[in-house]
């Protein structure tokens, strides 16, 4: 197929006034229909709100309406006969489309961005352009016609909706990542990992700390905060990565940005501050050199607010070629930290309670346990895995008159500080009753009656084993607890067959004891249900696994505990595990 030939350089279109005059003359002569149609078409092109242009094959303007002239900020006359790229610098993309349409003959509709000669450099604009080739009667290429509508507002609205959707997804991601753990350090690390390198080159989370500054001051004063997490983007010099360590206590001077954030409860932004300002607002004056060595030029401090009170603050920094913080940056970061603050505050409360409970429990369990003669004991306590609350497990060994020993292993229902406090009450109560010489069934009855009368808000299960090595027997009783394991010399492990009474604190009574033979060298293993109970699994499965342990009565007690715990205790248990091993000799 022969290629259409280009026309010789055409002249610009006739002006509207000339067309009107020709139309009127032709109408007077009775031959005006064609010119009337041309005049009508011209009035349409001249009056349409769309920008219209006709260009020759070299993209010189042959025609444009006033709409396009106003859009370009130039008169119609300043366009005619001149190439589009010369008239409108930066029109390269649309010029390329026009050349392609002239070459192929295929019409194109495209969206392109750019600016007009009167636009500020930093103001983006978008247009929708429809281009089609113009051909003469004999197929020669006359040029290209373009109809252009500005779509800047629609593009900006779409971009605004896209950014709003991204912001919503980011806030949801923040809530999920930061609020998905009860470990305060993990929650803070999740936030710094989210911020770096997406929004900053450096980020740290400092929180109020019982060992430093426990609550936010009302006026700016020096504060000591716990640095829970810190993250740095690649490129920061190795000696400065990270600038501080997780868990470090950071001192912030009274004039620092951190002190201001904690008292004013609003962000503080420092874009390219001078050294004097940095010395005043940095955590301390010595840290300025570290910031400068990092080439850190802009820093923002944002409060972590929960229930109207600050629990700490986030520090984000940008360095080297990263841009300064804009108002939009700070607004988004403020929203992110506000969403993260709830999760971090919850994790801090939980972590504090978890550590307090654990310390209470360890203090109680660390009390010296001295069995009577002829009995050796060993014990192990494993707190619940990370993310689970500490329970109310306990054990005890009480030396009694006549060479007997009372062993106790118990478990208070529930978790947390209240469970640990109730555990200490039950432990003290049972120890006091044991020293009165009561047999196990009577001891449980009195303990149940007393705890019920005292209105303890937690019930507890426990197992008692009164060992009499000289008489070679033991008296066992249980209050809703799992049965102990007995391993006699030259015998396989077996669970003690005991009548089960109700948990302590119910006021139900009804406890019975059982005497069992206890030849020298017998091993007794008492434990809490965390050892054998699993979610979604019958407890009998765990008890059966316990009786199948490869242990004998002659094994060293620490080895017995290691074997049992290694095979049965999960690495991240949902409940505490307490095991007490005793052997008569």
Coordinates of C-alpha atoms in Angstrom, one line a residue:
X1 CA 0.0 0.0 0.0
X2 CA 1.6 3.3 -1.0
X3 CA 2.4 5.6 1.8
X4 CA 0.2 8.8 1.9
X5 CA 2.2 11.8 0.8
X6 CA 2.6 14.9 2.9
X7 CA 1.0 18.0 1.7
X8 CA 3.1 21.1 0.9
X9 CA 3.2 23.5 3.8
X10 CA -0.4 24.6 4.2
X11 CA -1.4 28.1 5.3
X12 CA -3.0 28.9 8.6
X13 CA -6.8 28.7 8.6
X14 CA -8.9 31.7 7.6
X15 CA -9.9 33.9 10.4
X16 CA -13.4 33.7 11.8
X17 CA -14.2 37.2 10.5
X18 CA -13.1 36.3 7.0
X19 CA -15.2 33.2 7.0
X20 CA -18.2 35.1 8.2
X21 CA -17.8 37.7 5.5
X22 CA -17.4 35.0 2.8
X23 CA -20.5 33.2 4.1
X24 CA -22.6 36.4 4.0
X25 CA -21.4 37.2 0.4
X26 CA -22.2 33.7 -0.8
X27 CA -25.6 33.8 0.9
X28 CA -26.4 37.0 -1.0
X29 CA -25.4 35.3 -4.2
X30 CA -27.6 32.3 -3.5
X31 CA -24.6 29.9 -3.0
X32 CA -24.0 30.1 0.7
X33 CA -24.8 26.5 2.0
X34 CA -21.2 25.2 2.0
X35 CA -19.8 28.4 3.5
X36 CA -22.7 28.4 6.1
X37 CA -21.7 24.9 7.1
X38 CA -18.0 25.9 7.4
X39 CA -19.0 29.0 9.4
X40 CA -21.2 26.8 11.7
X41 CA -18.3 24.4 12.2
X42 CA -15.9 27.2 12.9
X43 CA -18.2 28.8 15.5
X44 CA -18.4 25.4 17.2
X45 CA -14.6 25.0 17.3
X46 CA -14.1 28.6 18.4
X47 CA -16.7 28.3 21.2
X48 CA -16.2 24.8 22.6
X49 CA -14.7 24.7 26.2
X50 CA -12.3 22.0 24.9
X51 CA -8.9 23.2 23.6
X52 CA -8.7 22.5 19.9
X53 CA -5.7 22.7 17.6
X54 CA -4.9 21.8 14.0
X55 CA -1.2 21.3 13.2
X56 CA 0.6 20.7 9.9
X57 CA 2.8 17.6 9.4
X58 CA 5.7 19.6 11.0
X59 CA 3.5 20.3 14.0
X60 CA 3.2 24.0 13.2
X61 CA -0.1 25.6 14.4
X62 CA -2.6 26.1 11.6
X63 CA -5.5 26.7 13.9
X64 CA -6.3 26.9 17.6
X65 CA -9.2 28.2 19.5
X66 CA -9.2 30.8 22.2
X67 CA -9.5 28.1 24.9
X68 CA -6.2 26.6 23.9
X69 CA -4.6 30.1 23.6
X70 CA -5.7 31.0 27.1
X71 CA -4.5 27.6 28.4
X72 CA -1.1 28.3 27.0
X73 CA -1.1 31.9 28.2
X74 CA -0.3 33.2 24.7
X75 CA -2.4 34.9 22.0
X76 CA -3.6 33.0 19.0
X77 CA -1.2 35.0 16.8
X78 CA 1.8 33.9 18.9
X79 CA 1.0 30.3 18.0
X80 CA 0.2 30.4 14.3
X81 CA 2.9 29.1 12.0
X82 CA 5.2 28.1 14.9
X83 CA 6.0 24.5 15.9
X84 CA 4.3 23.3 19.1
X85 CA 7.6 22.4 20.9
X86 CA 8.8 25.9 20.3
X87 CA 5.6 27.5 21.6
X88 CA 5.2 25.2 24.6
X89 CA 8.5 24.0 26.1
X90 CA 8.0 20.6 27.8
X91 CA 5.3 19.5 25.3
X92 CA 7.5 16.6 24.2
X93 CA 5.1 13.8 25.2
X94 CA 2.2 15.2 23.3
X95 CA 4.4 16.1 20.3
X96 CA 5.6 12.4 20.2
X97 CA 2.0 11.2 20.2
X98 CA 1.1 13.7 17.3
X99 CA 4.1 12.5 15.2
X100 CA 3.0 8.9 15.8
X101 CA -0.5 9.6 14.7
X102 CA 0.7 11.3 11.6
X103 CA 3.0 8.4 10.8
X104 CA 0.6 5.6 11.4
X105 CA -2.8 7.1 10.8
X106 CA -4.1 5.5 14.0
X107 CA -6.0 7.9 16.3
X108 CA -4.8 8.0 19.9
X109 CA -6.3 9.2 23.2
X110 CA -3.8 9.7 25.9
X111 CA -3.4 11.4 29.3
X112 CA -0.2 13.4 29.7
X113 CA 1.2 15.8 32.2
X114 CA 3.2 19.0 31.9
X115 CA 3.0 22.7 32.3
X116 CA 2.1 25.7 30.3
X117 CA 4.4 28.7 29.8
X118 CA 2.5 30.6 32.6
X119 CA 2.6 27.8 35.1
X120 CA 4.9 27.7 38.1
X121 CA 7.6 25.0 37.8
X122 CA 6.3 23.0 40.7
X123 CA 2.6 22.9 39.8
X124 CA 1.7 19.7 38.0
X125 CA -1.2 19.6 35.5
X126 CA -2.8 16.8 33.4
X127 CA -4.7 16.8 30.2
X128 CA -6.7 14.2 28.2
X129 CA -5.8 14.5 24.5
X130 CA -7.5 13.0 21.4
X131 CA -5.3 13.1 18.3
X132 CA -6.3 12.0 14.7
X133 CA -4.7 12.5 11.4
X134 CA -6.2 14.8 8.8
X135 CA -6.1 13.8 5.2
X136 CA -7.0 15.5 1.9
X137 CA -9.4 14.3 -0.7
X138 CA -6.7 12.5 -2.6
X139 CA -5.2 11.0 0.6
X140 CA -2.5 13.4 1.2
X141 CA -1.6 14.1 4.9
X142 CA -2.6 17.6 5.9
X143 CA -1.6 17.3 9.5
X144 CA -3.1 16.3 12.8
X145 CA -6.1 17.6 14.8
X146 CA -6.0 17.6 18.6
X147 CA -8.8 18.0 21.1
X148 CA -7.6 18.5 24.7
X149 CA -9.5 18.7 28.0
X150 CA -7.8 19.5 31.2
X151 CA -8.3 16.6 33.7
X152 CA -6.1 18.0 36.5
X153 CA -8.9 18.1 39.1
X154 CA -10.0 14.5 38.3
X155 CA -6.4 13.2 38.5
X156 CA -5.9 15.0 41.7
X157 CA -9.1 13.6 43.2
X158 CA -8.1 10.1 42.1
X159 CA -4.6 10.6 43.5
X160 CA -6.2 11.9 46.7
X161 CA -8.4 8.8 47.0
X162 CA -5.4 6.6 46.3
X163 CA -3.3 8.3 49.0
X164 CA -6.3 8.1 51.4
X165 CA -6.6 4.3 50.7
X166 CA -2.9 3.8 51.2
X167 CA -3.0 5.8 54.4
X168 CA -5.9 3.7 55.7
X169 CA -4.1 0.5 54.8
X170 CA -0.9 1.8 56.5
X171 CA -2.8 2.6 59.7
X172 CA -4.4 -0.8 59.6
X173 CA -1.0 -2.4 59.1
X174 CA 0.4 -0.3 62.0
X175 CA -2.4 -1.5 64.3
X176 CA -2.0 -5.1 63.3
X177 CA 1.8 -5.2 63.6
X178 CA 2.2 -3.1 66.8
X179 CA -0.9 -4.4 68.5
X180 CA -0.3 -8.0 67.5
X181 CA 2.0 -8.7 70.5
X182 CA 1.9 -8.3 74.2
X183 CA 5.6 -7.9 74.5
X184 CA 6.5 -4.2 74.8
X185 CA 9.9 -4.5 73.2
X186 CA 8.4 -6.4 70.2
X187 CA 5.6 -3.8 69.8
X188 CA 8.1 -0.9 69.8
X189 CA 10.4 -2.8 67.3
X190 CA 7.4 -3.3 65.1
X191 CA 6.9 0.4 64.9
X192 CA 10.5 1.3 64.2
X193 CA 10.6 -1.4 61.5
X194 CA 7.5 0.1 60.0
X195 CA 9.0 3.6 60.0
X196 CA 12.5 2.7 58.6
X197 CA 13.3 3.0 55.8
X198 CA 9.8 3.8 54.5
X199 CA 9.5 7.2 56.3
X200 CA 12.8 7.9 57.9
X201 CA 16.5 6.9 58.0
X202 CA 16.5 6.6 61.7
X203 CA 13.8 5.8 64.3
X204 CA 13.7 5.2 68.0
X205 CA 11.0 4.6 70.6
X206 CA 11.5 5.9 74.2
X207 CA 9.0 5.1 76.9
X208 CA 8.4 6.2 80.5
X209 CA 10.0 3.8 82.8
X210 CA 9.4 3.0 86.5
X211 CA 13.2 3.0 87.0
X212 CA 13.6 6.4 85.4
X213 CA 10.8 8.8 84.8
X214 CA 7.6 6.9 85.6
X215 CA 5.1 9.5 84.4
X216 CA 5.1 12.5 82.1
X217 CA 6.0 15.8 83.9
X218 CA 3.6 18.8 83.9
X219 CA 6.5 21.2 83.0
X220 CA 9.7 20.6 81.1
X221 CA 12.3 18.9 83.4
X222 CA 15.1 16.4 82.8
X223 CA 13.7 13.0 82.1
X224 CA 15.1 9.5 82.0
X225 CA 13.4 7.2 79.5
X226 CA 13.9 3.6 78.4
X227 CA 14.8 3.2 74.8
X228 CA 12.7 0.2 73.7
X229 CA 13.6 0.0 70.1
X230 CA 15.9 1.7 67.5
X231 CA 16.3 1.1 63.8
X232 CA 18.6 2.6 61.1
X233 CA 18.5 2.5 57.4
X234 CA 21.4 1.2 55.3
X235 CA 24.1 3.7 54.7
X236 CA 24.6 5.0 58.2
X237 CA 28.2 4.6 59.2
X238 CA 28.8 1.3 61.0
X239 CA 30.1 2.7 64.3
X240 CA 26.8 4.7 64.6
X241 CA 24.5 1.8 63.7
X242 CA 22.5 1.8 65.9
X243 CA 23.0 5.2 67.6
X244 CA 21.8 3.6 70.8
X245 CA 20.9 0.1 72.1
X246 CA 17.6 -1.4 72.9
X247 CA 16.9 -1.2 76.6
X248 CA 19.3 1.7 77.2
X249 CA 18.2 4.4 79.6
X250 CA 18.4 7.8 77.8
X251 CA 18.7 11.1 79.7
X252 CA 16.9 14.0 78.0
X253 CA 17.7 17.5 79.3
X254 CA 14.9 19.9 80.4
X255 CA 15.2 22.0 77.2
X256 CA 15.2 19.0 74.9
X257 CA 12.5 18.3 72.3
X258 CA 11.6 15.1 74.2
X259 CA 10.8 17.0 77.4
X260 CA 8.6 19.4 75.3
X261 CA 6.8 16.6 73.6
X262 CA 6.0 14.9 76.9
X263 CA 4.6 18.1 78.4
X264 CA 3.0 19.7 75.4
X265 CA 1.6 16.5 73.9
X266 CA 2.2 17.6 70.3
X267 CA 4.9 16.9 67.7
X268 CA 8.2 18.9 67.6
X269 CA 9.9 19.1 64.2
X270 CA 13.4 20.3 63.5
X271 CA 14.3 20.8 59.8
X272 CA 18.0 21.6 59.4
X273 CA 18.5 23.2 62.7
X274 CA 21.8 25.0 63.4
X275 CA 24.2 23.6 66.0
X276 CA 23.1 26.0 68.7
X277 CA 19.5 24.9 68.4
X278 CA 20.6 21.2 68.3
X279 CA 22.6 21.6 71.5
X280 CA 19.6 23.0 73.2
X281 CA 17.0 20.5 71.9
X282 CA 19.0 17.3 71.6
X283 CA 18.7 14.8 74.5
X284 CA 22.0 16.0 75.8
X285 CA 24.8 18.3 74.5
X286 CA 27.2 15.4 73.8
X287 CA 24.8 13.8 71.4
X288 CA 25.1 16.6 68.8
X289 CA 28.4 15.2 67.5
X290 CA 26.7 11.8 67.0
X291 CA 23.9 13.4 65.0
X292 CA 26.3 15.4 62.8
X293 CA 28.4 12.3 62.2
X294 CA 25.3 10.5 61.0
X295 CA 24.6 13.5 58.7
X296 CA 21.2 13.7 60.3
X297 CA 19.7 17.0 59.1
X298 CA 16.0 16.8 60.2
X299 CA 14.4 15.2 63.3
X300 CA 10.7 14.9 64.4
X301 CA 9.5 14.0 67.9
X302 CA 6.0 12.6 68.2
X303 CA 4.2 11.7 71.4
X304 CA 2.7 8.3 72.1
X305 CA -0.6 9.2 73.6
X306 CA -2.9 6.6 75.2
X307 CA -6.1 7.6 77.0
X308 CA -5.0 11.2 76.9
X309 CA -1.7 10.6 78.6
X310 CA 1.8 10.1 77.1
X311 CA 3.5 6.7 77.5
X312 CA 6.6 7.8 75.6
X313 CA 7.6 9.3 72.2
X314 CA 8.9 8.3 68.8
X315 CA 12.0 10.0 67.3
X316 CA 12.4 9.9 63.5
X317 CA 15.3 11.4 61.6
X318 CA 16.3 12.0 58.0
X319 CA 19.9 12.2 56.8
X320 CA 22.0 12.9 53.7
X321 CA 19.9 13.3 50.6
X322 CA 16.5 12.5 52.2
X323 CA 14.1 15.5 52.1
X324 CA 13.0 17.5 55.1
X325 CA 9.8 16.7 56.9
X326 CA 6.8 18.3 55.3
X327 CA 3.6 19.2 57.0
X328 CA 2.0 16.2 55.3
X329 CA 4.8 13.9 56.5
X330 CA 4.3 15.0 60.1
X331 CA 0.5 14.6 59.9
X332 CA 0.9 11.1 58.6
X333 CA 3.5 10.2 61.2
X334 CA 1.3 11.7 63.9
X335 CA -1.5 9.4 62.8
X336 CA 0.8 6.4 62.7
X337 CA 2.1 7.0 66.2
X338 CA -1.4 7.6 67.5
X339 CA -2.5 4.3 66.1
X340 CA 0.6 2.5 67.5
X341 CA 0.3 4.2 70.9
X342 CA -2.7 2.1 72.1
X343 CA -0.9 -1.2 71.2
X344 CA 2.4 -0.1 72.9
X345 CA 0.6 1.2 76.0
X346 CA -1.3 -2.1 76.3
X347 CA 2.0 -4.1 75.8
X348 CA 3.8 -1.9 78.4
X349 CA 1.0 -2.5 81.0
X350 CA 1.0 -6.2 80.3
X351 CA 4.8 -6.5 80.3
X352 CA 5.0 -4.6 83.6
X353 CA 2.3 -6.8 85.2
X354 CA 3.9 -9.9 83.7
X355 CA 7.4 -9.1 85.1
X356 CA 5.9 -8.1 88.5
X357 CA 4.0 -11.3 88.7
X358 CA 7.0 -13.3 87.6
X359 CA 9.2 -11.7 90.2
X360 CA 6.6 -12.3 92.9
X361 CA 6.3 -16.0 91.9
X362 CA 10.1 -16.5 91.7
X363 CA 10.4 -14.8 95.1
X364 CA 7.9 -17.2 96.6
X365 CA 9.4 -20.3 94.9
X366 CA 12.9 -19.2 95.8
X367 CA 12.1 -19.6 99.5
X368 CA 14.3 -22.4 100.9
X369 CA 12.6 -25.8 100.9
X370 CA 14.0 -28.2 103.5
X371 CA 12.5 -31.7 103.5
X372 CA 12.7 -34.0 106.5
X373 CA 15.3 -36.8 106.9
X374 CA 15.3 -39.5 104.3
X375 CA 13.9 -37.3 101.5
X376 CA 15.8 -35.5 98.7
X377 CA 14.0 -33.1 96.4
X378 CA 14.5 -31.2 93.2
X379 CA 12.2 -28.8 91.4
X380 CA 11.8 -26.8 88.3
X381 CA 9.5 -23.9 87.4
X382 CA 9.0 -22.7 83.8
X383 CA 6.9 -19.6 83.3
X384 CA 4.4 -19.4 80.4
X385 CA 5.8 -18.5 77.0
X386 CA 6.2 -15.0 75.7
X387 CA 2.7 -13.5 75.1
X388 CA 1.0 -15.6 77.8
X389 CA 0.3 -14.4 81.3
X390 CA 2.1 -15.9 84.3
X391 CA 0.0 -18.2 86.3
X392 CA -0.3 -19.2 90.0
X393 CA 1.8 -22.3 90.2
X394 CA 3.6 -23.1 93.4
X395 CA 5.3 -26.0 95.3
X396 CA 6.5 -26.5 98.9
X397 CA 8.3 -29.0 101.0
X398 CA 7.6 -28.8 104.8
X399 CA 9.7 -30.8 107.3
X400 CA 7.3 -32.1 110.1
X401 CA 7.9 -33.7 113.4
X402 CA 8.6 -37.5 113.6
X403 CA 10.8 -37.3 110.5
X404 CA 7.9 -36.8 108.0
X405 CA 7.9 -34.4 105.0
X406 CA 4.8 -32.8 103.4
X407 CA 5.1 -32.1 99.7
X408 CA 2.7 -29.6 98.1
X409 CA 2.2 -28.7 94.4
X410 CA -0.6 -26.3 93.5
X411 CA -2.1 -24.1 90.8
X412 CA -4.3 -21.1 91.4
X413 CA -6.9 -20.6 88.7
X414 CA -6.3 -17.6 86.4
X415 CA -3.2 -15.6 85.6
X416 CA -1.5 -12.3 86.5
X417 CA -0.7 -10.4 89.7
X418 CA -4.0 -11.4 91.4
X419 CA -3.3 -15.1 90.7
X420 CA 0.3 -14.7 92.1
X421 CA -1.1 -12.9 95.2
X422 CA -3.7 -15.7 95.8
X423 CA -1.0 -18.3 95.3
X424 CA 1.0 -16.8 98.2
X425 CA -2.1 -16.9 100.5
X426 CA -2.8 -20.5 99.7
X427 CA 0.9 -21.5 100.2
X428 CA 1.1 -19.8 103.6
X429 CA -2.3 -21.3 104.6
X430 CA -1.3 -24.8 103.8
X431 CA 2.1 -24.4 105.4
X432 CA 0.5 -23.1 108.6
X433 CA -2.0 -26.0 108.7
X434 CA 0.7 -28.6 108.0
X435 CA 2.6 -27.5 111.1
X436 CA -0.5 -28.5 113.1
X437 CA 0.1 -32.1 112.2
X438 CA -3.2 -32.6 110.3
X439 CA -3.4 -35.5 107.8
X440 CA -3.7 -34.6 104.2
X441 CA -7.5 -35.0 103.9
X442 CA -8.1 -33.0 107.1
X443 CA -5.6 -30.4 106.0
X444 CA -7.4 -29.9 102.6
X445 CA -10.7 -29.7 104.4
X446 CA -9.5 -26.9 106.7
X447 CA -7.8 -25.1 103.9
X448 CA -10.9 -25.2 101.8
X449 CA -13.1 -23.9 104.8
X450 CA -10.6 -21.2 105.7
X451 CA -10.1 -19.9 102.1
X452 CA -13.8 -19.9 101.5
X453 CA -14.5 -18.0 104.7
X454 CA -11.8 -15.5 103.7
X455 CA -13.5 -15.1 100.4
X456 CA -10.4 -15.5 98.3
X457 CA -11.4 -14.6 94.8
X458 CA -9.5 -17.5 93.2
X459 CA -9.9 -21.2 93.6
X460 CA -6.8 -23.5 93.5
X461 CA -6.0 -27.1 92.8
X462 CA -3.3 -28.9 94.7
X463 CA -1.9 -32.3 95.6
X464 CA -0.5 -33.3 99.0
X465 CA 2.0 -36.0 99.7
X466 CA 2.9 -36.8 103.3
X467 CA 6.1 -38.9 103.1
X468 CA 7.2 -41.2 106.0
X469 CA 10.4 -42.8 104.9
X470 CA 10.9 -44.6 108.2
X471 CA 7.5 -46.3 107.9
X472 CA 7.9 -46.7 104.1
X473 CA 4.5 -45.3 103.2
X474 CA 3.0 -42.1 102.0
X475 CA -0.5 -40.5 102.4
X476 CA -1.7 -38.7 99.3
X477 CA -4.7 -36.5 98.8
X478 CA -5.8 -34.2 95.9
X479 CA -8.0 -31.1 95.5
X480 CA -8.9 -31.3 91.9
X481 CA -5.3 -31.7 90.8
X482 CA -3.6 -34.0 88.4
X483 CA -2.3 -37.2 90.1
X484 CA 1.4 -37.6 91.0
X485 CA 3.7 -40.1 89.2
X486 CA 5.2 -42.9 91.3
X487 CA 8.3 -44.8 90.2
X488 CA 9.2 -47.6 92.6
X489 CA 12.5 -49.5 92.4
X490 CA 12.4 -52.1 89.6
X491 CA 8.9 -50.9 88.6
X492 CA 7.5 -49.0 85.6
X493 CA 6.2 -45.4 86.3
X494 CA 2.5 -45.3 87.2
X495 CA 0.0 -42.6 88.2
X496 CA -1.2 -42.7 91.8
X497 CA -4.9 -43.8 91.9
X498 CA -6.4 -41.1 94.1
X499 CA -10.0 -40.0 94.9
X500 CA -10.3 -36.5 93.5
X501 CA -11.8 -33.8 95.8
X502 CA -13.0 -30.3 94.7
X503 CA -10.6 -27.4 94.3
X504 CA -9.8 -25.3 97.3
X505 CA -11.9 -22.2 97.9
X506 CA -15.2 -23.7 96.8
X507 CA -16.4 -24.6 100.3
X508 CA -17.5 -28.0 99.1
X509 CA -15.2 -30.2 101.3
X510 CA -15.3 -34.0 100.7
X511 CA -11.6 -34.8 100.6
X512 CA -10.2 -38.3 101.2
X513 CA -6.6 -39.6 101.6
X514 CA -5.0 -42.8 100.3
X515 CA -2.1 -44.7 101.8
X516 CA 0.5 -46.0 99.3
X517 CA 3.6 -48.1 99.9
X518 CA 6.8 -46.2 99.7
X519 CA 9.8 -48.6 99.7
X520 CA 13.3 -46.9 99.9
X521 CA 14.4 -45.4 96.6
X522 CA 10.9 -44.6 95.5
X523 CA 10.6 -41.6 93.2
X524 CA 7.5 -39.3 93.4
X525 CA 6.9 -36.7 90.7
X526 CA 4.2 -34.0 91.4
X527 CA 3.5 -31.4 88.7
X528 CA 0.9 -28.8 87.5
X529 CA -1.4 -29.4 84.5
X530 CA 0.7 -27.2 82.3
X531 CA 3.0 -30.2 81.8
X532 CA 0.4 -32.5 80.4
X533 CA -2.5 -30.4 79.1
X534 CA -2.6 -29.1 75.5
X535 CA -5.2 -27.0 73.7
X536 CA -7.4 -29.3 71.5
X537 CA -6.0 -32.5 73.1
X538 CA -7.4 -34.7 75.8
X539 CA -5.5 -34.5 79.0
X540 CA -5.3 -38.3 79.1
X541 CA -3.0 -38.1 76.2
X542 CA -0.5 -36.1 78.1
X543 CA -0.8 -38.3 81.2
X544 CA -0.2 -41.4 79.1
X545 CA 2.9 -39.8 77.7
X546 CA 4.1 -39.0 81.2
X547 CA 3.8 -42.7 82.3
X548 CA 5.8 -43.6 79.2
X549 CA 8.8 -41.5 80.2
X550 CA 12.2 -43.4 80.1
X551 CA 13.0 -42.7 83.8
X552 CA 13.7 -45.0 86.7
X553 CA 13.8 -44.5 90.5
X554 CA 17.6 -44.5 90.4
X555 CA 18.1 -41.6 88.0
X556 CA 19.5 -38.4 89.4
X557 CA 16.6 -36.0 90.2
X558 CA 17.9 -33.2 87.9
X559 CA 18.2 -35.7 85.1
X560 CA 14.6 -36.9 85.8
X561 CA 13.4 -33.3 85.6
X562 CA 15.3 -32.6 82.3
X563 CA 14.0 -35.7 80.7
X564 CA 10.4 -35.0 81.6
X565 CA 10.5 -31.3 80.6
X566 CA 12.4 -31.8 77.4
X567 CA 9.9 -34.4 76.2
X568 CA 6.6 -32.9 77.5
X569 CA 7.0 -29.1 78.2
X570 CA 6.4 -27.1 75.0
X571 CA 8.9 -24.4 74.0
X572 CA 6.2 -21.7 74.1
X573 CA 3.7 -23.0 76.6
X574 CA 0.3 -21.2 77.2
X575 CA 0.5 -22.1 80.9
X576 CA 3.2 -22.3 83.6
X577 CA 4.8 -25.6 84.3
X578 CA 6.0 -26.6 87.8
X579 CA 7.5 -30.0 88.6
X580 CA 8.7 -31.3 92.0
X581 CA 10.6 -34.5 92.2
X582 CA 11.3 -36.3 95.5
X583 CA 12.9 -39.6 96.4
X584 CA 13.1 -41.5 99.7
X585 CA 16.2 -43.1 100.9

